[in-house]
Amino acid sequence: MPTGIYVRKNAVWDRLKAGMAADHATDFARWLRERRYTPLTIVERMRLLASWTHWARGEGHTLAAIREAYAASFALIETGHRPCFRGDVNKDAVETIKLFIAYLEERGVVTRLPAKPAAPLVAEFAAWAREQCGLAETTLATYLGTITPFVDALGDIPTAYDAVTIRAYMIERAKAVSVARMKGISVGIRAFLRFLIATGRCPPGLDYALPNVAGWRLASIPRFLPDADIARIIGACDGERRLRDRAIILLLVRLGLRASEVARLGFDDIDWRQGSIRLWGKGRREELLPLTQEIGDALLAYIERGRPALATPTLFITEYAPLRPIDRMTVKCLVKRALKRGGVESHYKGAHILRHSAATAMLRHGVSLPDVSTVLRHRSQAMTAHYAKVDIALLSAIAQPWPGRSPC
């Protein structure tokens, strides 16, 4: 495929031929095209590549030291450098070089750097959490994001941990994050301390040294959207261009799936004959949910007319290059865009608001608490009863007699 299709100005082509991308420009454009980048995007990427390689040539950098050149350009942008003209190096050009380096690694032009290994103690916790606790990878990744800074601050010798140092770390950490974030940090570190206790590295009870984060379980009113808003969100996903979005939204609002569960859904998880969807919930629990006609039709429409051809068992994949299975952040962003298109005003714009809405909708339409608990896969019906707060009639069904004396 000729590079001229994607390089529309002689000045851009002259810069590419004179810089470190001279021998790779044509193949890089083909590489981008293979990954389903649109022609207009490739044109812009080639222009940005030319800008960056022109800057690198002026600074005396070579292809063999492209990573050092990338680090230098990144540092330049971080210091507040502003482009003086259209072809000057800028933030987007620096981001394009990350793609170019990935291309060079795949082609074997530069050596792929090994991933930075986790600290041995953290790596051992990750293996233990997978094998003994059955943590999902998304949950484990969240835990590791809180545990790694903890080990960096306190060291990797657990015998040196005590209540004073742990509490001091948590109090200092609380100064820079929100209450909600602090609760997440506390959960991750508590799991890590329990791992150390279980493996004999710390004395029993050290996990109680963590200070409690202010909060009252199930004290708030559940966040949810009314039926009219749900209908507008679904309607905002009509049309051939949004077959994937419609299927995902229906899984969220009808069955209350979590974003990570939608992202992990594979072809093998859909049993068309039995009309069921298999999920791997928290703790690797295998659970079945009904495949309704509405959801089944939406999934078939996406598979037959909307899903790009990609050899992967994962059901939902990205729409734009590079094509790959979606993750939970993709689902979150998809919901946010659907809310905006539907004109739905909501302070909460993530995928979990639709799970809450599914729960409250089922309760308000007469589904029993045990049945809702089964669909949502709650371990305790107390969690499901939380959603009954949106309906006074339902509250009366679960209210318990006052244990004290009647008033005089």
Coordinates of N, CA and C in Angstrom, one line a residue, residues 51-152:
S51 N 6.8 15.1 12.4 CA 7.1 16.2 13.3 C 8.1 15.8 14.4
W52 N 7.8 14.6 15.0 CA 8.6 14.1 16.1 C 10.0 13.7 15.6
T53 N 10.1 13.0 14.5 CA 11.4 12.6 14.0 C 12.2 13.8 13.5
H54 N 11.6 14.8 13.0 CA 12.3 16.1 12.7 C 12.9 16.7 13.9
W55 N 12.1 16.7 15.0 CA 12.7 17.2 16.3 C 13.8 16.3 16.8
A56 N 13.6 15.0 16.7 CA 14.7 14.1 17.2 C 16.0 14.2 16.4
R57 N 15.8 14.4 15.1 CA 17.0 14.6 14.3 C 17.8 15.8 14.7
G58 N 17.0 16.9 14.9 CA 17.7 18.1 15.3 C 18.4 18.0 16.7
E59 N 17.9 17.2 17.6 CA 18.5 17.0 18.9 C 19.6 15.9 18.9
G60 N 19.8 15.3 17.7 CA 20.9 14.4 17.6 C 20.6 12.9 18.0
H61 N 19.3 12.6 18.2 CA 18.9 11.3 18.6 C 18.9 10.3 17.4
T62 N 19.1 9.0 17.7 CA 19.2 8.0 16.6 C 18.1 6.9 16.9
L63 N 17.8 6.1 15.9 CA 16.8 5.1 16.1 C 17.2 4.1 17.2
A64 N 18.5 3.8 17.3 CA 18.9 2.8 18.3 C 18.6 3.3 19.7
A65 N 18.5 4.6 19.9 CA 18.2 5.2 21.2 C 16.8 5.9 21.2
I66 N 15.8 5.3 20.5 CA 14.5 5.9 20.4 C 13.8 6.0 21.7
R67 N 14.0 5.1 22.6 CA 13.3 5.2 23.9 C 13.9 6.4 24.7
E68 N 15.2 6.6 24.7 CA 15.8 7.8 25.3 C 15.3 9.1 24.7
A69 N 15.1 9.0 23.4 CA 14.6 10.2 22.7 C 13.1 10.5 23.1
Y70 N 12.4 9.4 23.2 CA 11.0 9.5 23.6 C 10.9 10.1 25.1
A71 N 11.7 9.6 26.0 CA 11.8 10.1 27.3 C 12.1 11.6 27.3
A72 N 13.1 12.0 26.5 CA 13.5 13.4 26.4 C 12.4 14.3 25.9
S73 N 11.6 13.8 24.9 CA 10.5 14.6 24.4 C 9.4 14.7 25.4
F74 N 9.1 13.6 26.1 CA 8.1 13.6 27.1 C 8.4 14.6 28.2
A75 N 9.7 14.6 28.6 CA 10.1 15.6 29.7 C 10.0 17.0 29.2
L76 N 10.2 17.2 27.8 CA 10.1 18.6 27.3 C 8.7 19.0 27.4
I77 N 7.7 18.2 27.0 CA 6.3 18.6 27.1 C 5.9 18.8 28.5
E78 N 6.4 18.0 29.5 CA 6.1 18.1 30.9 C 6.5 19.5 31.4
T79 N 7.6 20.0 30.9 CA 8.1 21.3 31.4 C 7.3 22.5 30.9
G80 N 6.3 22.2 30.0 CA 5.4 23.3 29.6 C 5.7 23.7 28.2
H81 N 6.5 23.0 27.4 CA 6.8 23.4 26.0 C 5.5 23.5 25.2
R82 N 5.4 24.6 24.4 CA 4.3 24.8 23.5 C 4.8 24.8 22.1
P83 N 4.1 24.2 21.2 CA 4.6 24.2 19.8 C 4.5 25.6 19.2
C84 N 5.5 26.0 18.4 CA 5.6 27.3 17.9 C 4.9 27.4 16.5
F85 N 4.7 26.2 15.8 CA 4.1 26.1 14.5 C 3.5 24.8 14.4
R86 N 2.7 24.5 13.3 CA 2.0 23.3 13.2 C 2.9 22.0 13.2
G87 N 4.0 22.1 12.6 CA 4.9 20.9 12.5 C 5.8 20.8 13.6
D88 N 5.7 21.6 14.7 CA 6.6 21.5 15.8 C 6.2 20.3 16.7
V89 N 7.1 19.8 17.5 CA 6.8 18.7 18.4 C 5.8 19.1 19.4
N90 N 4.8 18.2 19.7 CA 3.8 18.5 20.6 C 3.4 17.3 21.4
K91 N 2.4 17.4 22.3 CA 2.0 16.3 23.1 C 1.5 15.1 22.2
D92 N 0.7 15.4 21.2 CA 0.1 14.3 20.3 C 1.3 13.6 19.6
A93 N 2.3 14.3 19.2 CA 3.4 13.7 18.5 C 4.2 12.8 19.4
V94 N 4.3 13.2 20.7 CA 5.0 12.3 21.7 C 4.2 11.0 21.9
E95 N 2.8 11.2 21.9 CA 2.0 10.0 22.1 C 2.1 9.1 20.9
T96 N 2.2 9.6 19.7 CA 2.3 8.8 18.5 C 3.6 7.9 18.5
I97 N 4.6 8.4 19.1 CA 5.9 7.7 19.2 C 5.7 6.4 20.0
K98 N 4.8 6.4 21.0 CA 4.5 5.2 21.7 C 4.0 4.1 20.8
L99 N 3.2 4.5 19.8 CA 2.7 3.6 18.8 C 3.8 3.1 17.9
F100 N 4.7 4.0 17.5 CA 5.8 3.7 16.6 C 6.8 2.8 17.3
I101 N 7.0 2.9 18.6 CA 7.9 2.0 19.3 C 7.3 0.7 19.4
A102 N 6.0 0.6 19.6 CA 5.3 -0.7 19.7 C 5.4 -1.4 18.3
Y103 N 5.3 -0.7 17.2 CA 5.5 -1.2 15.9 C 6.9 -1.8 15.7
L104 N 7.9 -1.0 16.2 CA 9.3 -1.4 16.0 C 9.6 -2.7 16.9
E105 N 9.0 -2.7 18.1 CA 9.1 -3.9 18.9 C 8.5 -5.2 18.2
E106 N 7.3 -5.0 17.6 CA 6.7 -6.1 16.9 C 7.5 -6.6 15.7
R107 N 8.1 -5.7 15.0 CA 8.9 -6.0 13.9 C 10.3 -6.5 14.2
G108 N 10.7 -6.4 15.5 CA 12.0 -6.8 15.9 C 13.1 -5.9 15.7
V109 N 12.8 -4.6 15.4 CA 13.8 -3.6 15.1 C 14.4 -3.2 16.4
V110 N 13.6 -3.0 17.5 CA 14.2 -2.7 18.8 C 13.7 -3.8 19.7
T111 N 14.5 -4.0 20.8 CA 14.2 -5.1 21.7 C 13.0 -4.7 22.6
R112 N 12.1 -5.6 22.8 CA 11.0 -5.3 23.7 C 11.4 -5.4 25.1
L113 N 11.1 -4.3 25.9 CA 11.6 -4.3 27.3 C 10.7 -5.2 28.2
P114 N 11.3 -6.0 29.1 CA 10.5 -6.8 30.0 C 9.7 -5.9 30.9
A115 N 8.5 -6.4 31.3 CA 7.7 -5.7 32.2 C 8.4 -5.6 33.6
K116 N 8.2 -4.5 34.3 CA 8.8 -4.3 35.6 C 8.2 -5.4 36.5
P117 N 9.1 -6.2 37.1 CA 8.5 -7.3 38.0 C 8.0 -6.7 39.3
A118 N 6.9 -7.3 39.8 CA 6.4 -6.8 41.1 C 7.4 -7.3 42.2
A119 N 7.3 -6.6 43.4 CA 8.1 -7.0 44.5 C 7.7 -8.5 44.9
P120 N 8.7 -9.3 45.3 CA 8.4 -10.7 45.5 C 7.3 -10.9 46.5
L121 N 7.2 -10.1 47.5 CA 6.1 -10.2 48.5 C 4.8 -10.0 47.9
V122 N 4.7 -8.9 47.0 CA 3.4 -8.6 46.3 C 3.1 -9.7 45.3
A123 N 4.1 -10.2 44.6 CA 3.8 -11.3 43.6 C 3.3 -12.5 44.3
E124 N 3.8 -12.8 45.5 CA 3.4 -14.0 46.3 C 1.9 -13.8 46.7
F125 N 1.6 -12.5 47.2 CA 0.2 -12.3 47.6 C -0.7 -12.5 46.4
A126 N -0.3 -12.0 45.2 CA -1.2 -12.1 44.0 C -1.5 -13.6 43.7
A127 N -0.5 -14.5 43.8 CA -0.7 -15.9 43.6 C -1.6 -16.5 44.6
W128 N -1.4 -16.1 45.9 CA -2.2 -16.6 47.0 C -3.6 -16.2 46.8
A129 N -3.8 -14.9 46.4 CA -5.2 -14.4 46.3 C -5.9 -15.1 45.1
R130 N -5.2 -15.5 44.1 CA -5.9 -16.2 43.0 C -6.2 -17.6 43.4
E131 N -5.3 -18.3 44.0 CA -5.5 -19.7 44.3 C -6.4 -19.9 45.5
Q132 N -6.2 -19.1 46.6 CA -6.9 -19.4 47.8 C -8.2 -18.6 48.0
C133 N -8.3 -17.4 47.4 CA -9.5 -16.6 47.5 C -10.3 -16.5 46.2
G134 N -9.7 -16.9 45.1 CA -10.5 -16.8 43.9 C -10.8 -15.4 43.4
L135 N -9.9 -14.5 43.7 CA -10.1 -13.1 43.3 C -10.1 -13.0 41.8
A136 N -11.1 -12.2 41.3 CA -11.1 -11.9 39.8 C -9.9 -11.0 39.5
E137 N -9.4 -11.0 38.3 CA -8.2 -10.2 37.9 C -8.4 -8.8 38.1
T138 N -9.7 -8.3 37.8 CA -9.9 -6.9 37.9 C -9.9 -6.4 39.4
T139 N -10.4 -7.3 40.3 CA -10.3 -7.0 41.7 C -8.9 -7.0 42.2
L140 N -8.2 -8.0 41.7 CA -6.8 -8.2 42.1 C -5.9 -7.0 41.7
A141 N -6.2 -6.5 40.5 CA -5.4 -5.4 40.0 C -5.7 -4.2 40.8
T142 N -6.9 -4.0 41.3 CA -7.2 -2.9 42.2 C -6.5 -3.0 43.5
Y143 N -6.5 -4.2 44.0 CA -5.8 -4.5 45.3 C -4.3 -4.2 45.2
L144 N -3.7 -4.7 44.1 CA -2.2 -4.5 43.9 C -1.9 -3.0 43.7
G145 N -2.8 -2.2 43.2 CA -2.6 -0.8 43.1 C -2.5 -0.1 44.4
T146 N -3.1 -0.7 45.5 CA -3.0 -0.1 46.8 C -1.9 -0.7 47.6
I147 N -1.6 -2.0 47.4 CA -0.6 -2.7 48.1 C 0.8 -2.4 47.8
T148 N 1.1 -2.2 46.5 CA 2.4 -1.8 46.0 C 3.0 -0.6 46.7
P149 N 2.2 0.6 46.7 CA 2.7 1.7 47.4 C 2.9 1.5 48.9
F150 N 2.1 0.6 49.5 CA 2.2 0.3 50.9 C 3.5 -0.4 51.2
V151 N 3.9 -1.4 50.4 CA 5.1 -2.1 50.5 C 6.3 -1.2 50.2
D152 N 6.2 -0.3 49.2 CA 7.2 0.6 48.9 C 7.5 1.5 50.1

